[in-house]
Amino acid sequence: MERFQHYIDGRFEDGAGSFESLDPATGQPWAVTSMADAGDVDRAVRAAARAFRAPEWAGLTASARGKLLFRLADLVQQSAPELARLETRDTGKIIRETSAQIAYVAEYYRYYAGLADKIEGAHLPIDKPDMEVWLRREPVGVVAAIVPWNSQLFLSAVKLGPALAAGCTVVLKASEDGPAPLLAFAKLVDQAGFPPGVVNILTGGPDAGQALTEHPQVAHIAFTGGPETARHIVRASAVNLAKTSLELGGKSPFIVFADADLDSAANAQVAGIFAATGQSCVAGSRHLVQHAVKDQMLARLKAAAEGVRIGAPEAMETEIGPLCTSRQRDRIQRIVDASVQAGARLITGGKPVEGAGFYYPPTILDCSGAPDAPCVTEELFGPVLSVVGFDDETEALALANATNYGLASGVFTRDLSRAHRMIRGIHAGIVWVNTYRAVSPIAPFGGHGLSGQGREGGMAAALDYTTVKTVWLRTSDDPIPDPFVMR
Ligand code: NAD
């Protein structure tokens, strides 16, 4: 069995507890992983708070912080094959995707390395002749970063990169499901030369998460996960009044008009719902298609779903691996069954793959007769596509917006004017037109409503980890006039 420890205050150590990580492809234990309790969390936050003030970090120039991040980026790139192996082993995410994604994670660190010395303050043209007034952009303090089990390295890079560029220190809690790649990444942080306590990485469940989010020394909570956990976190932040940024789930519409390139749309829809075995926050899980081409699209999607190669996640040819947990597989099955009962028509899939491991096949449900079926309204976080037909643009928009989520969306059409009308009308943080599931460190990412608040990526994310200090400097040598009058 492989072993994974916590990284606190520059040291690798065991947590108060430990647990066995299961290989989702076999359901068998493969690693022993540390599990943090509230005491471990407290030590990590205190270490981060000390490091935040210590000259080894607080005294670094922004360019020096950038250089550390560049070094980290290079190490991530060099270690991408090993990190990909671990993520695939611990979460079941296919090696094809983890290899590509982790190599790209290095670009996120590079982007924020380059941004570190471009976080500028401002000088104000103040309305008083004997004053200089300027704004300093200062790091907000200790950041509590919490990530879910899908794409832990990627989802932590979008927090660590901007937080460290801004000069914050971080306690990063990996998910208790699939934490191995993040705990291994801690070695790269150490190797890059960040001073002790600047980055602390541990894993644990809801108790550790609660202790972290209500800790009095935490200034900002950056969370990715589900809306129910987000509610706990917002309540916990009532204790320390920390700022929160929340990247939550989605029920994203993928809209196909009759004039679209249907082959391209089908391929993008496959990427949008079956890639990562559907365990993607931006999964285009609601396929809204104009009636005139619904049968054609269904035929294409069914053929694609039935042709997907399901197999061992570490095999390069595999396209769908297991789900991360048996809990997740069972939940998907419950929602699919309830949807069929509610009138959805099963086109393909719909039952777990027999044998070992937490496999679930690509599943398509025609929900035109049951637009309120649970598979249309609830996030499944699995390879399940719900199809609903529409007549015209107005109906497409109404269906697209009939959700409290607002993360991503896709529109497929060759009509430029219609594309623009749809872009304006869709309530979502991301609109992809004639493409889907494209990301970049340069482009902000996030949603609203049940999909959260705040944006990751881009300069705005780095600014989010700063606070503004207003400085007033009097330039006159004359005595201060009337002290009882505000100037
Ligand atoms: P989850 O909300 O159950 O868990 C996420 C993290 O929160 C885990 O690390 C967990 O240990 C921690 N946690 C649990 N209870 C906590 C508490 N009381 N206080 C603090 N932390 C706590 O989510 P999940 O099932 O692991 O992940 C799936 C969800 O994540 C989906 O809803 C998915 O859409 C969402 N997600 C969103 C994005 C995005 O960027 N918008 C990206 C990936 C996943």
XYZ file of C-alpha atoms and ligand atoms in Angstrom:
531
model
C 0.000 0.000 0.000
C 1.245 3.514 -0.771
C 1.225 6.088 2.067
C 0.222 9.745 1.976
C 0.903 12.255 4.750
C -0.088 15.808 5.521
C 2.186 18.784 4.912
C 1.995 21.272 7.783
C 4.453 24.063 8.565
C 7.009 22.663 6.135
C 6.916 19.128 7.568
C 5.392 15.895 6.324
C 3.494 14.199 9.118
C 0.715 11.751 9.879
C -2.691 13.122 10.784
C -4.634 12.341 13.936
C -6.278 9.514 12.010
C -5.904 7.626 8.763
C -8.052 5.781 6.272
C -7.693 3.411 3.349
C -8.214 4.952 -0.081
C -10.105 2.677 -2.480
C -9.146 2.181 -6.108
C -12.451 2.964 -7.891
C -11.585 0.547 -10.713
C -11.490 -2.428 -8.336
C -13.160 -1.214 -5.148
C -10.050 -2.430 -3.282
C -7.845 -0.403 -0.907
C -4.545 0.744 -2.436
C -3.230 3.492 -0.131
C -3.205 4.582 3.496
C -3.944 8.265 3.811
C -3.748 10.622 6.778
C -7.010 12.103 8.075
C -6.987 15.462 9.860
C -8.954 16.305 12.972
C -9.707 19.790 14.312
C -6.330 19.840 16.106
C -4.400 19.205 12.872
C -6.423 21.915 11.164
C -5.708 24.358 13.976
C -1.945 23.746 13.757
C -2.044 24.214 9.985
C -3.945 27.505 10.242
C -1.637 28.804 12.980
C 1.378 27.883 10.848
C -0.162 29.755 7.907
C -0.899 32.773 10.119
C 2.714 32.839 11.384
C 4.089 32.441 7.873
C 1.873 35.295 6.663
C 3.701 37.729 8.979
C 7.165 36.148 8.840
C 9.819 38.093 6.893
C 10.711 34.946 4.885
C 7.367 35.390 3.083
C 5.976 38.821 3.973
C 9.358 40.397 3.149
C 9.617 38.854 -0.329
C 9.112 41.118 -3.315
C 6.201 40.282 -5.575
C 8.698 39.268 -8.272
C 10.340 36.826 -5.852
C 6.920 35.312 -5.121
C 6.438 35.000 -8.864
C 9.761 33.168 -9.204
C 8.691 30.618 -6.584
C 5.472 30.061 -8.534
C 7.428 29.656 -11.805
C 9.564 27.026 -10.075
C 6.442 25.263 -8.828
C 5.006 25.323 -12.363
C 8.139 23.665 -13.753
C 8.021 20.991 -11.044
C 4.342 20.289 -11.767
C 5.152 19.941 -15.446
C 8.067 17.566 -14.745
C 5.977 15.513 -12.311
C 2.819 15.487 -14.447
C 3.105 11.780 -15.376
C 3.415 10.723 -11.700
C 0.666 13.102 -10.529
C -1.564 11.823 -13.338
C -0.887 8.231 -12.301
C -1.922 9.043 -8.720
C -5.043 10.955 -9.682
C -6.120 8.159 -11.996
C -5.474 5.532 -9.325
C -7.247 7.391 -6.538
C -10.243 8.841 -8.410
C -10.693 6.606 -11.458
C -10.397 9.573 -13.807
C -8.929 8.274 -17.062
C -5.205 8.683 -17.644
C -5.852 10.329 -21.010
C -7.536 13.212 -19.239
C -5.384 13.427 -16.075
C -2.168 13.509 -18.175
C -3.430 16.357 -20.338
C -5.086 18.259 -17.494
C -2.135 18.149 -15.110
C 0.288 19.291 -17.802
C -2.071 22.258 -18.271
C -2.211 22.878 -14.501
C 1.428 24.014 -14.824
C 0.166 26.805 -17.117
C -2.121 28.063 -14.356
C 0.842 28.404 -11.998
C 2.825 30.137 -14.772
C 0.008 32.557 -15.433
C -0.211 33.568 -11.763
C 3.601 33.595 -11.445
C 3.605 36.244 -14.168
C 0.780 38.167 -12.498
C 2.442 38.395 -9.073
C 4.261 41.672 -9.813
C 1.394 43.143 -11.818
C -1.029 43.472 -8.918
C -0.896 47.234 -8.701
C -2.222 49.791 -6.260
C -3.307 53.256 -7.349
C -2.620 56.921 -6.752
C -5.690 59.125 -6.277
C -6.057 62.697 -7.559
C -7.336 63.724 -4.146
C -9.306 66.978 -3.629
C -6.928 68.379 -0.958
C -3.774 70.272 -1.982
C -1.590 69.160 0.947
C -2.270 65.424 0.776
C -0.967 62.461 -1.167
C -3.392 59.571 -1.167
C -2.730 56.151 -2.614
C -4.052 52.639 -2.404
C -1.938 49.654 -1.495
C -3.107 46.219 -2.601
C -2.265 43.896 0.265
C -2.810 40.153 0.673
C -5.969 39.364 2.598
C -4.335 36.839 4.991
C -4.776 33.111 5.529
C -6.832 31.405 2.827
C -8.773 28.219 3.533
C -8.989 26.379 0.211
C -11.334 23.388 -0.034
C -11.670 21.209 -3.120
C -13.891 18.294 -4.171
C -12.600 14.980 -5.463
C -12.816 15.600 -9.185
C -9.750 17.423 -10.561
C -8.157 18.218 -7.199
C -4.880 19.453 -8.712
C -6.663 21.666 -11.198
C -9.188 23.056 -8.726
C -6.473 23.814 -6.188
C -4.249 25.540 -8.797
C -6.998 28.102 -9.451
C -6.932 28.941 -5.730
C -3.262 28.541 -4.797
C -1.957 30.363 -7.878
C -3.783 33.680 -7.325
C -3.626 33.476 -3.503
C 0.164 33.008 -3.475
C 0.694 35.579 -6.220
C -1.168 38.059 -4.003
C 1.014 37.170 -0.990
C -1.492 35.140 1.041
C -0.717 31.894 2.827
C -2.917 28.843 2.404
C -4.342 25.831 4.180
C -5.598 23.537 1.452
C -7.981 20.740 2.392
C -8.052 17.928 -0.132
C -11.244 15.924 -0.416
C -11.322 12.727 1.624
C -12.129 10.989 -1.692
C -9.088 10.776 -3.972
C -6.636 13.055 -2.092
C -3.408 11.250 -3.139
C -2.398 13.582 -5.992
C -2.710 16.694 -3.801
C -0.759 15.178 -0.933
C 1.950 14.187 -3.436
C 1.871 17.725 -4.874
C 2.892 18.972 -1.395
C 6.369 17.561 -2.091
C 6.661 19.878 -5.089
C 5.647 22.886 -2.971
C 8.404 21.918 -0.549
C 10.919 21.418 -3.351
C 10.042 24.766 -4.947
C 11.283 26.450 -1.775
C 8.187 28.120 -0.330
C 8.943 29.015 3.312
C 7.394 26.681 5.928
C 3.721 27.384 6.638
C 3.059 29.305 3.400
C 1.270 26.292 1.913
C -0.190 23.587 4.151
C -2.003 20.602 2.677
C -4.125 18.101 4.564
C -7.149 15.951 4.029
C -10.216 15.242 6.065
C -13.977 15.196 5.892
C -16.749 17.542 7.036
C -15.326 17.905 10.582
C -11.959 19.089 9.306
C -13.773 21.322 6.813
C -15.906 22.843 9.551
C -12.868 23.462 11.804
C -11.071 25.124 8.918
C -13.879 27.357 7.715
C -14.790 28.716 11.147
C -11.183 29.173 12.306
C -10.708 32.703 13.680
C -7.447 33.177 11.782
C -8.909 32.438 8.348
C -9.580 35.524 6.229
C -10.856 34.043 2.958
C -12.548 30.732 2.174
C -12.182 29.526 -1.404
C -14.493 26.565 -1.891
C -15.341 24.239 -4.751
C -17.980 21.609 -4.149
C -21.722 21.166 -3.879
C -24.344 23.758 -2.848
C -25.293 21.911 0.358
C -21.701 22.021 1.633
C -21.510 25.659 0.538
C -24.421 26.442 2.881
C -22.468 24.912 5.793
C -19.473 26.994 4.814
C -21.383 30.244 4.607
C -22.784 29.513 8.089
C -19.271 28.708 9.388
C -18.010 31.991 7.954
C -20.429 33.764 10.266
C -17.927 32.894 13.015
C -14.812 34.513 11.494
C -16.621 36.720 8.940
C -14.194 35.467 6.314
C -14.762 36.432 2.720
C -16.085 33.499 0.656
C -15.740 32.514 -2.981
C -17.883 29.567 -4.006
C -17.598 27.429 -7.135
C -20.536 25.049 -7.011
C -22.457 22.660 -9.165
C -24.404 23.098 -12.358
C -27.201 21.807 -14.548
C -25.875 23.373 -17.692
C -27.946 23.564 -20.886
C -26.421 22.433 -24.169
C -28.625 23.951 -26.873
C -28.686 22.739 -30.468
C -30.579 24.600 -33.197
C -31.585 22.912 -36.445
C -29.074 24.961 -38.460
C -26.090 23.744 -36.394
C -23.314 21.467 -37.608
C -24.868 18.389 -36.035
C -21.750 16.206 -36.124
C -19.746 18.868 -34.371
C -22.548 19.456 -31.863
C -22.762 15.724 -31.103
C -19.013 15.515 -30.521
C -19.058 18.542 -28.245
C -22.021 17.088 -26.355
C -20.110 13.850 -25.837
C -17.220 15.926 -24.427
C -19.707 17.893 -22.364
C -21.352 14.940 -20.609
C -19.302 11.760 -20.993
C -15.777 13.127 -20.582
C -14.516 12.689 -17.003
C -17.396 10.176 -16.702
C -19.678 13.187 -16.338
C -18.042 14.188 -13.053
C -17.570 17.733 -14.177
C -19.165 20.857 -12.739
C -19.668 22.252 -16.247
C -21.223 19.028 -17.570
C -23.739 19.952 -20.273
C -26.268 17.616 -18.723
C -29.406 19.089 -20.311
C -29.453 18.602 -24.075
C -32.000 21.044 -25.480
C -32.564 20.357 -29.155
C -34.861 21.867 -31.787
C -37.588 19.364 -32.659
C -36.703 19.380 -36.372
C -33.343 17.699 -35.644
C -34.105 15.910 -32.397
C -34.227 12.408 -33.896
C -31.025 13.014 -35.852
C -29.232 14.220 -32.734
C -30.571 11.364 -30.624
C -29.329 8.848 -33.209
C -25.856 10.439 -33.223
C -25.667 10.631 -29.425
C -26.906 7.070 -28.929
C -24.307 5.747 -31.391
C -21.576 7.763 -29.704
C -22.643 6.643 -26.209
C -22.732 2.995 -27.225
C -19.354 3.279 -28.934
C -17.564 4.760 -25.931
C -14.723 2.560 -24.688
C -15.337 1.750 -21.015
C -12.376 0.257 -19.234
C -9.443 0.495 -16.891
C -8.720 4.171 -16.224
C -4.956 3.721 -16.607
C -5.310 2.363 -20.171
C -4.673 5.098 -22.741
C -7.522 3.896 -25.005
C -10.167 4.083 -22.231
C -12.744 6.851 -22.652
C -14.932 6.195 -19.612
C -13.492 4.976 -16.339
C -15.240 4.267 -13.062
C -16.999 6.884 -10.954
C -14.966 8.000 -7.975
C -17.102 6.295 -5.309
C -19.791 3.631 -4.979
C -21.869 6.288 -3.168
C -21.848 8.357 -6.346
C -22.805 5.373 -8.539
C -25.723 4.464 -6.259
C -27.005 8.048 -6.180
C -26.953 8.230 -9.992
C -28.901 4.992 -10.205
C -31.553 6.296 -7.807
C -32.047 9.456 -9.880
C -32.159 7.556 -13.191
C -34.763 5.132 -11.795
C -36.879 7.971 -10.385
C -36.697 9.770 -13.725
C -37.894 6.724 -15.665
C -40.753 6.431 -13.176
C -41.548 10.100 -13.789
C -41.928 9.437 -17.532
C -38.419 9.815 -18.982
C -37.653 7.334 -21.794
C -34.369 5.458 -21.503
C -32.488 5.608 -24.825
C -29.325 3.832 -23.697
C -27.465 2.836 -20.513
C -29.313 3.165 -17.223
C -27.772 0.329 -15.184
C -24.339 0.043 -13.532
C -21.764 -1.992 -15.443
C -21.561 -5.457 -13.916
C -18.358 -6.597 -12.244
C -15.807 -4.975 -9.961
C -15.358 -1.225 -9.677
C -17.741 1.729 -9.651
C -18.546 1.804 -13.365
C -21.633 3.442 -14.848
C -22.230 3.503 -18.616
C -23.075 6.541 -20.772
C -26.800 7.013 -20.308
C -29.301 9.029 -22.333
C -32.884 9.783 -21.299
C -35.434 11.418 -23.566
C -37.297 13.716 -21.194
C -39.491 15.538 -23.697
C -42.540 14.002 -22.006
C -41.176 14.616 -18.502
C -39.399 17.987 -18.416
C -39.571 18.039 -14.602
C -38.015 14.575 -14.104
C -35.247 14.623 -11.464
C -32.577 13.957 -14.118
C -33.546 17.282 -15.730
C -33.582 19.298 -12.531
C -30.895 17.733 -10.280
C -27.141 17.653 -10.763
C -26.166 13.977 -11.107
C -22.398 14.411 -11.529
C -22.220 11.374 -13.789
C -22.464 10.325 -17.444
C -26.213 10.908 -17.760
C -27.703 13.134 -20.449
C -31.299 14.393 -20.335
C -32.748 15.397 -23.699
C -35.621 17.877 -24.067
C -36.995 19.184 -27.395
C -38.002 22.770 -28.174
C -39.731 24.591 -31.015
C -38.125 28.002 -31.180
C -35.609 30.367 -29.628
C -38.025 31.659 -26.993
C -38.763 28.175 -25.759
C -35.057 27.249 -25.845
C -34.205 30.213 -23.636
C -37.049 29.496 -21.234
C -35.891 25.873 -20.848
C -32.223 26.889 -20.541
C -33.025 29.309 -17.744
C -35.494 27.020 -15.912
C -32.932 26.203 -13.215
C -31.520 27.820 -10.106
C -28.013 26.916 -11.247
C -26.084 29.260 -13.526
C -22.628 27.908 -14.291
C -22.084 27.005 -17.953
C -24.024 26.752 -21.206
C -23.455 25.819 -24.834
C -25.185 27.099 -27.970
C -24.821 25.439 -31.341
C -26.057 27.456 -34.323
C -24.652 28.946 -37.529
C -26.896 32.006 -37.189
C -24.708 34.776 -35.781
C -27.556 37.073 -34.738
C -29.299 34.253 -32.907
C -26.045 33.317 -31.186
C -25.789 36.877 -29.869
C -29.405 36.862 -28.668
C -28.793 33.595 -26.844
C -25.548 34.887 -25.286
C -27.493 37.857 -23.899
C -30.445 35.783 -22.712
C -28.781 32.844 -20.970
C -28.301 33.180 -17.210
C -24.907 31.557 -16.733
C -21.342 32.506 -15.929
C -20.000 30.897 -19.116
C -21.473 30.671 -22.633
C -19.650 28.505 -25.142
C -20.784 29.036 -28.740
C -20.134 26.173 -31.178
C -17.721 24.673 -28.666
C -17.869 23.274 -25.125
C -15.642 22.597 -22.102
C -12.812 24.963 -23.061
C -10.890 26.560 -20.165
C -7.868 28.794 -19.739
C -6.088 30.511 -16.837
C -6.690 33.798 -18.681
C -10.496 33.465 -18.741
C -12.586 33.952 -15.572
C -14.633 30.915 -14.559
C -17.630 30.696 -12.246
C -21.354 31.043 -11.951
C -24.229 32.509 -10.012
C -27.309 31.340 -8.139
C -26.829 27.765 -6.883
C -23.604 27.643 -8.919
C -21.898 30.028 -6.521
C -20.305 33.437 -6.403
C -16.917 34.873 -7.343
C -14.692 33.977 -10.290
C -11.561 31.894 -10.614
C -9.006 32.548 -13.370
C -7.805 35.852 -14.754
C -6.555 38.930 -12.928
C -9.835 39.362 -11.037
C -9.130 36.166 -9.080
C -5.769 37.505 -7.864
C -7.383 40.794 -6.816
C -9.981 38.791 -4.909
C -7.203 37.657 -2.533
C -6.199 41.238 -1.778
C -7.585 44.017 0.324
C -7.163 47.740 -0.281
C -5.305 49.905 2.210
C -5.875 53.640 1.772
C -2.828 55.718 2.724
C -3.045 59.458 3.516
C 0.220 61.401 3.704
C 0.205 65.098 4.573
C 2.821 67.079 2.655
C 2.461 70.415 4.504
C 4.840 71.440 7.323
C 2.277 73.963 8.669
C 0.659 73.122 12.002
C -2.525 71.062 11.695
C -5.440 73.542 11.667
C -8.635 73.339 13.767
C -8.574 69.766 15.245
C -12.369 69.850 15.740
C -13.123 70.068 12.019
C -12.832 67.068 9.765
C -10.685 67.937 6.786
P -18.853 18.240 -1.560
O -19.485 19.568 -1.444
O -19.485 17.068 -0.937
O -17.354 18.265 -0.995
C -16.425 19.241 -1.402
C -15.392 19.444 -0.310
O -16.026 20.003 0.830
C -14.695 18.181 0.158
O -13.316 18.470 0.380
C -15.376 17.896 1.499
O -14.581 17.185 2.405
C -15.621 19.302 1.997
N -16.652 19.408 3.028
C -17.680 18.559 3.281
N -18.425 19.034 4.306
C -17.853 20.189 4.706
C -18.159 21.150 5.723
N -19.204 21.011 6.528
N -17.369 22.232 5.832
C -16.323 22.415 5.006
N -15.972 21.529 4.043
C -16.732 20.428 3.886
O -18.675 18.036 -3.127
P -18.197 16.724 -3.887
O -19.309 15.758 -3.919
O -16.863 16.304 -3.373
O -17.962 17.339 -5.356
C -18.961 17.445 -6.279
C -19.529 18.845 -6.341
O -18.506 19.805 -6.639
C -20.527 18.978 -7.447
O -21.657 19.708 -7.028
C -19.756 19.739 -8.515
O -20.551 20.415 -9.454
C -18.943 20.660 -7.697
N -17.817 21.193 -8.476
C -17.833 22.519 -8.837
C -16.798 23.033 -9.619
C -16.772 24.481 -10.045
O -15.690 24.983 -10.350
N -17.880 25.190 -10.106
C -15.758 22.195 -10.017
C -15.791 20.858 -9.635
C -16.831 20.373 -8.857
